Coordinates of C-alpha atoms and ligand atoms in Angstrom, one line a residue:
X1006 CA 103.0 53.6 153.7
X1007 CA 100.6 50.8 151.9
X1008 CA 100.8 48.6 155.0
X1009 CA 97.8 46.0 153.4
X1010 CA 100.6 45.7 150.3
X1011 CA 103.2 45.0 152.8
X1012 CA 100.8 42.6 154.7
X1013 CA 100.1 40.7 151.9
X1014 CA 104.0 40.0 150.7
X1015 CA 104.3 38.6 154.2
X1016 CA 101.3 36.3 154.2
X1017 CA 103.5 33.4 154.8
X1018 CA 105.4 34.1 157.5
X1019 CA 102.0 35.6 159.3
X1020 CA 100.5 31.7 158.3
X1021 CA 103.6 29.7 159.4
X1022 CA 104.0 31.3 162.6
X1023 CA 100.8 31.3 163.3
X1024 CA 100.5 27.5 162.7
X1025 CA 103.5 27.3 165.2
X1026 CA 101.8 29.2 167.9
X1027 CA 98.3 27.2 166.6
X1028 CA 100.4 24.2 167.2
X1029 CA 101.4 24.2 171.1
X1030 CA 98.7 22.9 173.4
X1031 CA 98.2 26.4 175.5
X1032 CA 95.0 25.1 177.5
X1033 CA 95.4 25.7 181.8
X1034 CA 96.2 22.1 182.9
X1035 CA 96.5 21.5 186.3
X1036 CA 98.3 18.4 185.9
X1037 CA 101.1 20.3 184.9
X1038 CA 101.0 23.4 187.2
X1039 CA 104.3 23.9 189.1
X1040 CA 106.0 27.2 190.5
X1041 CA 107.8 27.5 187.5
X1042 CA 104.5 26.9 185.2
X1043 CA 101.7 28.2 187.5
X1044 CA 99.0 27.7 184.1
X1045 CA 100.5 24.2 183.3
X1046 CA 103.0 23.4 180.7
X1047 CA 101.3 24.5 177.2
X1048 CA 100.6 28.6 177.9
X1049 CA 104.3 29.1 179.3
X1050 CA 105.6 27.2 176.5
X1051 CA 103.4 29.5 173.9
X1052 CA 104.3 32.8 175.6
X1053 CA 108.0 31.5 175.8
X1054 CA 107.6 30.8 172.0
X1055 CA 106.4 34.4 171.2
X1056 CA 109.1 36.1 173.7
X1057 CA 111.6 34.1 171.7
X1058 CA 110.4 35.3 168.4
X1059 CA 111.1 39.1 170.3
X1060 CA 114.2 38.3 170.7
X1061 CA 115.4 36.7 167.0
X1062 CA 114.0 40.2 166.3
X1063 CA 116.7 42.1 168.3
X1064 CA 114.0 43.7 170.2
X1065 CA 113.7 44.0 174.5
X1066 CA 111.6 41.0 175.8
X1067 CA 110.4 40.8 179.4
X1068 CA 109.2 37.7 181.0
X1069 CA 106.6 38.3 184.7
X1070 CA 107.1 35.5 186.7
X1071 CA 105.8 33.2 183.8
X1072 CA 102.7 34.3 183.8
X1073 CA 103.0 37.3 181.4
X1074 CA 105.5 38.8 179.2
X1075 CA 105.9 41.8 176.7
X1076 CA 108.1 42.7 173.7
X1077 CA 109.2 46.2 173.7
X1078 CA 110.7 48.2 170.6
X1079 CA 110.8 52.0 170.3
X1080 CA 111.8 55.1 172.4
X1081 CA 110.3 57.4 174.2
X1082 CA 108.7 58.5 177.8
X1083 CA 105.0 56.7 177.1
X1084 CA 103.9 53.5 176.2
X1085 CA 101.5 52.2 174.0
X1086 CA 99.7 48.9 174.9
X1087 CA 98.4 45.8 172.5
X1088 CA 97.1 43.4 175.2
X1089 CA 96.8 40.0 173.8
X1090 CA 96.8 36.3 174.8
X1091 CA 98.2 32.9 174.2
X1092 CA 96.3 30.4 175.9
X1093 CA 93.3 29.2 174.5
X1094 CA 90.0 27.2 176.1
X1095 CA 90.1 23.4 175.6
X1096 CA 89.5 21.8 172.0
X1097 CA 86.6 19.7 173.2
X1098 CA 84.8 17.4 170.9
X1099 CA 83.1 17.8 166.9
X1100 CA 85.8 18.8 164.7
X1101 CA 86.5 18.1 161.4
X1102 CA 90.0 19.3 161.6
X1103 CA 93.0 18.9 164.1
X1104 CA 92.1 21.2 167.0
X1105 CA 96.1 21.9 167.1
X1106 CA 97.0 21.4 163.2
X1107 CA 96.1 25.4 162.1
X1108 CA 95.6 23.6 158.5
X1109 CA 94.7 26.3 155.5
X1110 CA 91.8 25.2 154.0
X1111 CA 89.6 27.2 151.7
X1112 CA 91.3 30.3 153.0
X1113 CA 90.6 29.8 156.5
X1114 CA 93.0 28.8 158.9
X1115 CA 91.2 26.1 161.1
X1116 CA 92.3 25.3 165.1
X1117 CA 92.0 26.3 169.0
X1118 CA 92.6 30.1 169.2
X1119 CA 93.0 30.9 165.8
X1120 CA 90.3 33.8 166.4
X1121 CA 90.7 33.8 170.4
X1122 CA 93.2 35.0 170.4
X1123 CA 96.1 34.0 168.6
X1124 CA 95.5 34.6 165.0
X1125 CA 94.9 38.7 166.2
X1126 CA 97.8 38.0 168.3
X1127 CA 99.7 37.4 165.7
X1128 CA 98.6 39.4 163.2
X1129 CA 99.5 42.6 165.4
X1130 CA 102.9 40.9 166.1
X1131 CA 103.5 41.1 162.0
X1132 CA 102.0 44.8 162.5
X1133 CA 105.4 46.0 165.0
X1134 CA 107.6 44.1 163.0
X1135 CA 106.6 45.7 159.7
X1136 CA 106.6 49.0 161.6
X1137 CA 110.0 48.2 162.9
X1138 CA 110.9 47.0 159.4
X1139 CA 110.0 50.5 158.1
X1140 CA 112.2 52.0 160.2
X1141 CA 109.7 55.0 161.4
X1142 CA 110.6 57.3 164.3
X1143 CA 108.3 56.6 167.2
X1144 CA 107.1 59.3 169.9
X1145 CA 106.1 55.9 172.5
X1146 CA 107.1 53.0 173.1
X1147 CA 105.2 49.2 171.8
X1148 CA 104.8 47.2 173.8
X1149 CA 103.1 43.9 172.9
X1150 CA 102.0 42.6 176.1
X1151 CA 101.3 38.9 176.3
X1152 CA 98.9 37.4 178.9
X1153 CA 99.0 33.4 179.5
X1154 CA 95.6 33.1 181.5
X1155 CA 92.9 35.1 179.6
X1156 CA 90.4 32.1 179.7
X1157 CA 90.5 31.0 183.1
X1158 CA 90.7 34.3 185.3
X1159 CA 93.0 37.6 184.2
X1160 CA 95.9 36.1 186.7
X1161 CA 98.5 36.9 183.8
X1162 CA 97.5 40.9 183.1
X1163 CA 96.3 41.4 186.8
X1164 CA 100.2 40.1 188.2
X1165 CA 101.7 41.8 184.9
X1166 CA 100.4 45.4 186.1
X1167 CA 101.5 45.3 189.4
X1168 CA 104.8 45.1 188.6
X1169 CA 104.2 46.7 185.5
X1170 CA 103.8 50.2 184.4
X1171 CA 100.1 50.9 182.6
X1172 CA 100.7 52.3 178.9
X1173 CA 99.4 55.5 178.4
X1174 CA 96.7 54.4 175.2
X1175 CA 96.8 50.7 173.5
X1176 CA 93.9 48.4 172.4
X1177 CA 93.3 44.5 173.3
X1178 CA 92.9 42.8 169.5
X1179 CA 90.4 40.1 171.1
X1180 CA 86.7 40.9 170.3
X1181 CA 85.1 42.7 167.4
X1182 CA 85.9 45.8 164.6
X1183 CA 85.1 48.9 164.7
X1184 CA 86.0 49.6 168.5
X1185 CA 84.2 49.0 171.1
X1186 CA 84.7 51.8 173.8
X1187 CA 82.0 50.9 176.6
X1188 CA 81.7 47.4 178.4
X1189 CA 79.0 47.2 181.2
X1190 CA 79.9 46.9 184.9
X1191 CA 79.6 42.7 185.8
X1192 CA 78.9 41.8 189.0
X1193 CA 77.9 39.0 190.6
X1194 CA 75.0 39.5 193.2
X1195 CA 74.3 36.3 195.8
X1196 CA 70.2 36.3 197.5
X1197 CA 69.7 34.3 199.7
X1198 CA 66.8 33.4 202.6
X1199 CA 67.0 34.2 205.5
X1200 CA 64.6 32.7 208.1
X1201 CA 65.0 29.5 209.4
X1202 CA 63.3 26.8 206.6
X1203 CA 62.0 23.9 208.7
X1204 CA 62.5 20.3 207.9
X1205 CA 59.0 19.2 206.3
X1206 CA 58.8 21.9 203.7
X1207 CA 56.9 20.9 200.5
X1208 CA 59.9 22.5 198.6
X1209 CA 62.6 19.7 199.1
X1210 CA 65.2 20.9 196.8
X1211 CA 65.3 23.2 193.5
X1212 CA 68.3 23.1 191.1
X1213 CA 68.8 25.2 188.2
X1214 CA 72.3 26.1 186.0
X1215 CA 76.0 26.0 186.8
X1216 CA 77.4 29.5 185.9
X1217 CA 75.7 32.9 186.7
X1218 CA 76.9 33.9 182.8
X1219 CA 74.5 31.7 181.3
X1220 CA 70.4 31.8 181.3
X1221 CA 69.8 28.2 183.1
X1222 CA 68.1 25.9 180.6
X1223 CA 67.2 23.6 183.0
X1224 CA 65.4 23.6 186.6
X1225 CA 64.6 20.2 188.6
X1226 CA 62.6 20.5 191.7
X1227 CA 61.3 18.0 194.7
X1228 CA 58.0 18.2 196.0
X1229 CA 56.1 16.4 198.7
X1230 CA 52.6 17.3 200.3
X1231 CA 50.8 18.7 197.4
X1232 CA 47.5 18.5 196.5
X1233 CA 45.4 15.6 194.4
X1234 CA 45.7 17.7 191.3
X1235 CA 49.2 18.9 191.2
X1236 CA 50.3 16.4 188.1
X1237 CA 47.5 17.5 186.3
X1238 CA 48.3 21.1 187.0
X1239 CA 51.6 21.1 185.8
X1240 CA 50.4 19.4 182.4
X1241 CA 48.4 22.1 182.2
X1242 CA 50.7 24.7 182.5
X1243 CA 53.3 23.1 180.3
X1244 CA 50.7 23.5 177.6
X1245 CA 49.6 26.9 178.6
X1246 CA 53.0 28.3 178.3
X1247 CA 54.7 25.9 175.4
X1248 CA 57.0 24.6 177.6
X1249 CA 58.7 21.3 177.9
X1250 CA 58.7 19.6 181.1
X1251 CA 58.9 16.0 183.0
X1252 CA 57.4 14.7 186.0
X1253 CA 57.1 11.7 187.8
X1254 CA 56.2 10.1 191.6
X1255 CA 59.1 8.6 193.3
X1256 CA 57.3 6.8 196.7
X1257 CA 55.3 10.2 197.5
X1258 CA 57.5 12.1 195.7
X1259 CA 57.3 14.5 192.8
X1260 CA 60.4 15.2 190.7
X1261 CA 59.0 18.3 187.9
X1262 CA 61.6 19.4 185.4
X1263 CA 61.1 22.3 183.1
X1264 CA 63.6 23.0 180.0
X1265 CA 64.0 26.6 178.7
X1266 CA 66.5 28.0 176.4
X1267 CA 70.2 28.5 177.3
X1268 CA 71.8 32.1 176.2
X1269 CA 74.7 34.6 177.3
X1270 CA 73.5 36.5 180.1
X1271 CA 74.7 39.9 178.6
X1272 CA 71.0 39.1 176.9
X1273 CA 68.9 37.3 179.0
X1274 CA 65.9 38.0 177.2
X1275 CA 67.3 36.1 174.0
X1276 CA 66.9 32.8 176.1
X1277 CA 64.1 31.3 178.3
X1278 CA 64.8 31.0 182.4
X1279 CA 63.8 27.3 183.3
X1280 CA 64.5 28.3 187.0
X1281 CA 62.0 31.3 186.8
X1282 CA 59.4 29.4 184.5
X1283 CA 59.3 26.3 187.6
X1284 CA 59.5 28.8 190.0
X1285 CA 56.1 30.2 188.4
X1286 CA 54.6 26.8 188.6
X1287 CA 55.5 26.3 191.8
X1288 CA 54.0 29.7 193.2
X1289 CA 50.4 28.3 192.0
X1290 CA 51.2 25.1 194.8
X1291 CA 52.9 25.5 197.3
X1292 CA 51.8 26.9 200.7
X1293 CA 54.3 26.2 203.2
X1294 CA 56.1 29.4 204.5
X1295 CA 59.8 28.4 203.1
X1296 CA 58.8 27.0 200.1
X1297 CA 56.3 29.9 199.0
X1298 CA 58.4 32.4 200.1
X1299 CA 61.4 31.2 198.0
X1300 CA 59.4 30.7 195.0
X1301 CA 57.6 33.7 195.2
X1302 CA 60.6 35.5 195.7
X1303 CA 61.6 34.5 191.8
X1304 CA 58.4 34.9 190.3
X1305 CA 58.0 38.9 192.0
X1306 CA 62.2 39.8 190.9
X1307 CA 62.5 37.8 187.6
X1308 CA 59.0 36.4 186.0
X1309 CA 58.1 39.4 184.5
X1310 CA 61.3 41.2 182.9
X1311 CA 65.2 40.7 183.0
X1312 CA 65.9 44.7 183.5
X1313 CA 65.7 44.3 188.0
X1314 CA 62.7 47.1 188.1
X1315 CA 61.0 44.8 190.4
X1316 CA 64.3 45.0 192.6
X1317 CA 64.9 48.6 191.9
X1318 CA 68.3 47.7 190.0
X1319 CA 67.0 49.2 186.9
X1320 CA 68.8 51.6 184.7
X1321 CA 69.3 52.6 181.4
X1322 CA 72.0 55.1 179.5
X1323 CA 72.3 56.2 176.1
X1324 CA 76.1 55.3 175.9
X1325 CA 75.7 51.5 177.3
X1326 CA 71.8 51.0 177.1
X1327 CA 69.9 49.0 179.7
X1328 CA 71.1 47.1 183.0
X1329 CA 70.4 43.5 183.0
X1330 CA 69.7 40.3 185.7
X1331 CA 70.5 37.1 184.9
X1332 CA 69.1 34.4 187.4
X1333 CA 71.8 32.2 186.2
X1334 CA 72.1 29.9 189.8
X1335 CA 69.2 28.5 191.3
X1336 CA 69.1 26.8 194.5
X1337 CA 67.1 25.6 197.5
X1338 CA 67.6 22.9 199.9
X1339 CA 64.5 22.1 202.8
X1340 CA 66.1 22.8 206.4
X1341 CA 68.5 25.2 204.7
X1342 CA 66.8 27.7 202.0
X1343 CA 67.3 29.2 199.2
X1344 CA 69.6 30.9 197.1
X1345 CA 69.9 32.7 193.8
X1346 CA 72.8 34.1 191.7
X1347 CA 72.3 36.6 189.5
X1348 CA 74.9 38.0 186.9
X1349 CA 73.9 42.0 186.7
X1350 CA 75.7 43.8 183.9
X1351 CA 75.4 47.3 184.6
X1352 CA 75.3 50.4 182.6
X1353 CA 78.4 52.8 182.3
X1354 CA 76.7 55.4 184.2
X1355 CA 74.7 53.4 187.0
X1356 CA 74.8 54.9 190.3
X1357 CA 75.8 51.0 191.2
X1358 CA 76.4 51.9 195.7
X1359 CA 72.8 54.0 195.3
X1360 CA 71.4 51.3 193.8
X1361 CA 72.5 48.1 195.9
X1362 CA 71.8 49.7 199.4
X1363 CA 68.6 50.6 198.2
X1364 CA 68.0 47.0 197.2
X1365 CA 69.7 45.5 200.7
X1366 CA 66.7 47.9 202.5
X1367 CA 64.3 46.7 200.5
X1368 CA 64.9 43.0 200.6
X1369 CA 66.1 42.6 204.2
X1370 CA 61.9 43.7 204.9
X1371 CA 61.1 40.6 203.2
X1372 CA 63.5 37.9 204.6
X1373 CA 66.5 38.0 201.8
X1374 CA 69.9 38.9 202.1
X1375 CA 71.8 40.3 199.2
X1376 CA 75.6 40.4 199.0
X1377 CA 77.9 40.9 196.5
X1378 CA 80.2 37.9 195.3
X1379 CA 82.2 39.9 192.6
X1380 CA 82.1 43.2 191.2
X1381 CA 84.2 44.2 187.9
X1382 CA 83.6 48.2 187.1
X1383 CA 82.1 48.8 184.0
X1384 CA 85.1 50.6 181.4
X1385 CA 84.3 53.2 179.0
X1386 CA 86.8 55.7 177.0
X1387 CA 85.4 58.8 175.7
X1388 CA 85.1 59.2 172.1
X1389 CA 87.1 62.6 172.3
X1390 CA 90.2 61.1 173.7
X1391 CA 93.1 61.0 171.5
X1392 CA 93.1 56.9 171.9
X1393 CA 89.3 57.0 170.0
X1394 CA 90.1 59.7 167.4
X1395 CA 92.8 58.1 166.4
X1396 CA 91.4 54.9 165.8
X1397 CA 88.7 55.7 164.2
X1398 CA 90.8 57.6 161.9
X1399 CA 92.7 54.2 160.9
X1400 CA 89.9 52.2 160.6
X1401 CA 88.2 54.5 158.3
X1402 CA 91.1 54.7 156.0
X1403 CA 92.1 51.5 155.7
X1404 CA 88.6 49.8 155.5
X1405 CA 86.4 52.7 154.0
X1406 CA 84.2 52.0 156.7
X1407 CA 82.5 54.3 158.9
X1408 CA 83.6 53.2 162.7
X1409 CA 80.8 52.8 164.7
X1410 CA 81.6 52.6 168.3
X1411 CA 80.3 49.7 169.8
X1412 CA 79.0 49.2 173.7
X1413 CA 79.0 45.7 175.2
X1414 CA 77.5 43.8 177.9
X1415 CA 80.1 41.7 177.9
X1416 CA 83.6 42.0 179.0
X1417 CA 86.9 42.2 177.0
X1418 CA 90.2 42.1 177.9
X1419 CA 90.6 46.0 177.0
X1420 CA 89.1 46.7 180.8
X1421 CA 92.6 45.6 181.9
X1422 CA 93.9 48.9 180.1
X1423 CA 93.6 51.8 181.9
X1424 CA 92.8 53.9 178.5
X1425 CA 92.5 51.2 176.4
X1426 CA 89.9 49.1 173.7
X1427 CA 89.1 46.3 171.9
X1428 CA 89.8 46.8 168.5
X1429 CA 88.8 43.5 166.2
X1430 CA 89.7 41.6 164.8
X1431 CA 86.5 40.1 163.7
X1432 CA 85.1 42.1 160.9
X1433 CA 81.2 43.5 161.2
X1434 CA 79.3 40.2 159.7
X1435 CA 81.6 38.1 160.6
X1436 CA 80.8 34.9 162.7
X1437 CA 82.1 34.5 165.9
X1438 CA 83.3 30.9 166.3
X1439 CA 85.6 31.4 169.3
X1440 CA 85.4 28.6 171.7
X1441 CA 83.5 26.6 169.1
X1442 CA 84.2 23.3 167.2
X1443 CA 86.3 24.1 164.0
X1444 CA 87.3 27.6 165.1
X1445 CA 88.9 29.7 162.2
X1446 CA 90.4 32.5 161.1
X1447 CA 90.1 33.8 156.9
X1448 CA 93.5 34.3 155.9
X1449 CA 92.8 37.6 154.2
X1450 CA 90.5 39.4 157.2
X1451 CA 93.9 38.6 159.1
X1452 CA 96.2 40.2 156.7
X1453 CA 93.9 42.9 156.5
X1454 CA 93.9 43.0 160.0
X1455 CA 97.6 42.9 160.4
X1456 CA 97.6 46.2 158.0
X1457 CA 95.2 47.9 160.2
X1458 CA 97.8 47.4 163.2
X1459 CA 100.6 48.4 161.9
X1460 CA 98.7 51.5 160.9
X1461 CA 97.5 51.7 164.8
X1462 CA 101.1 51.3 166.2
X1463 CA 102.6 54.2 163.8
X1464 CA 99.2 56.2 164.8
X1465 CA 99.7 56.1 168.4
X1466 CA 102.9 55.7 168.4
X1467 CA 103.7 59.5 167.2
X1468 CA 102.6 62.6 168.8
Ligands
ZN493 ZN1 90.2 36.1 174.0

């Protein structure tokens, strides 16, 4: 079957429905949450829109609670899986083309979602119908599930597979070609001080980022109490260390600022830790017990690296490569303490119970309690399972590329699958732009795409 032929004759139906589904608003507004919507208004009217175009197809649609919803087509005792969702972050500001239009411009489809997720959405929803079209026997069932609340917490899939059943293989079209087959454990670890931090402290407050996913780019501190030379000091080590910073006297006092570099925390080490570079300052200071112990505490478990050895987290595998900490929350208050959240994306293998009661031993010996505020396991599927072989199989043949199996630090919607991948649909090279002002999708990479699916479906479809 020359699938990328049969793509290509349907480019226009892939483009207009795409610009329908491009076209309804599908961002989590609260405004408009009832029991009937429980994401707002726009993503139950975009997965309602793609159940209906199920059903014009003649094939079984199933709506979960309105959160969720699949379209089904083909017989057979197991089920194959393409996870995808509807709703899409906010627009936000900077574009130079309607955030909701999906206008075709230079053979790019600009607007919200178009890469995340609904132009792969789409593209695999062409895929079963061209399948169907063909009229080929399938071993499994398709089942293209439809989630309403990827961006704003997995609430669609999570209530979807309890009442669901799990498909036996399938693949989430929502990060990057070739495959990616191992995404790190993400947890979220909370330390925090735990003697009593009097009143008078020199440290008055320290402030640094808003999400534990992100390396802080800036850290704010109040000091009182400090020696003669402190301004000059920190001058000094702005310089030392090319840093930018701020400081000025407010009645007796200090407010220092420090600006690093902001970056994803699946690398910290590609941005610069304001929190840890202040903290560093601060350790050359301060002397009061709270205060120094808090900033000390930083400097010893993040100044030098971003890979925990300092806190014993450490660990590296060949299949997912090194574990990583991301100070990505930074606080302290005087009379309360301190506190500092930390995104750890773990490696495949990591002995993570081992690892974190070793830590808790360590760190209750010098005044810090660690607890864990989430934990999401890290998902891997062996490259000699039928799901992998298979897929590489297609991609080869349809691109003439080789497919490289790709591990992440981040985490894709495929972890929802209990056997399951991401599987593109941006091409090697390709930008990624989702979430981003003019977000886009090149008309051919999604016909291509939609070729590759179709091939996928048949694949794992048959025995
Ligand atoms: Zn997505």
């Amino acid at each position: 079957m020359n699938w990328l032929k049969q793509a290509q004759e349907r480019q226009d139906e892939l483009i207009k429905e795409l610009q329908e589904l491009v076209q309804i608003e599908s961002v989590l507004d609260e405004t408009t949450i009832t029991s009937e919507a429980p994401f707002g208004e726009g993503p139950l009217k975009a997965m309602k829109w793609l159940l209906q175009k199920g059903e014009e197809q003649g094939l079984t649609t199933k709506n979960i609670d309105n959160m969720a919803g699949h379209i089904e087509m083909g017989q057979g005792e197991e089920l194959v899986g393409i996870l995808c969702h509807v709703d899409v972050v906010p627009a936000g500001s900077d574009w130079q083309h309607p955030p909701f239009g999906g206008v075709v411009e230079d053979g790019k489809l600009f607007g919200r979602g178009s890469i995340d997720d609904k132009g792969p959405t789409m593209a695999a929803w062409l895929a079963m119908k061209m399948v169907k079209d063909a009229g080929i026997q399938l071993d499994r069932r398709v089942r293209l599930i439809i989630g309403s609340d990827e961006e704003t917490g997995f609430r669609c899939v999570t209530r979807y597979f309890e009442k669901e059943e799990m498909p036996t293989l399938g693949f989430a079209p929502d990060a990057d070609f070739p495959i990616i087959n191992a995404e790190k454990g993400i947890a979220v670890l909370v330390f925090s001080q735990q003697q009593k931090i009097a009143e008078n402290e020199q440290l008055i407050s320290f402030k640094a980022g808003h999400r534990t996913n992100m390396v802080p780019d800036n850290a704010t501190a109040e000091i009182q109490n400090v020696s003669a030379d402190f301004e000059a000091a920190f001058q000094i080590y702005l310089q030392q260390e090319s840093l930018q910073g701020a400081i000025e006297k407010v009645s007796e006092v200090f407010i220092v600022s420090i600006k690093g570099k902001s970056a994803h925390a699946m690398e910290p080490n590609a941005g610069v830790n304001a929190a840890v570079k202040l903290a560093a300052f601060l350790n050359t200071q301060l002397t009061t017990t709270g205060s120094k112990e808090f900033v000390q505490f930083l400097v010893t478990a993040f100044g030098e690296e971003t890979r925990g050895h300092a806190l014993g987290l450490n660990f590296h595998d060949d299949m997912s490569g090194d574990t990583t900490l991301n100070a990505g929350v930074v606080s302290f208050e005087s009379g309360k303490g301190g506190e500092v959240q930390v995104s750890l994306r773990y490696s495949v293998t990591y002995p993570y119970d081992e690892k974190i009661t070793a830590a808790q031993q360590q760190l209750a010996k010098n005044g810090f309690a660690l607890d864990i505020a989430e934990n999401s396991a890290p998902h891997y599927v062996d490259e000699k399972e039928e799901l992998i072989q298979k897929l590489v199989k297609v991609y080869e043949r349809n691109t003439g590329e080789k497919a490289e199996l790709l591990s992440i630090g981040g985490g894709t919607y495929a972890r929802e699958l209990k056997t399951g991948v991401a599987f593109g649909m941006l091409f090697p090279g390709e930008p990624d732009i989702a979430h981003q002002a003019d977000e886009f999708v090149v008309v051919e990479n999604l016909v291509k795409a939609a070729a590759i699916y179709a091939d996928a479906i048949v694949e794992l479809a048959t025995k």
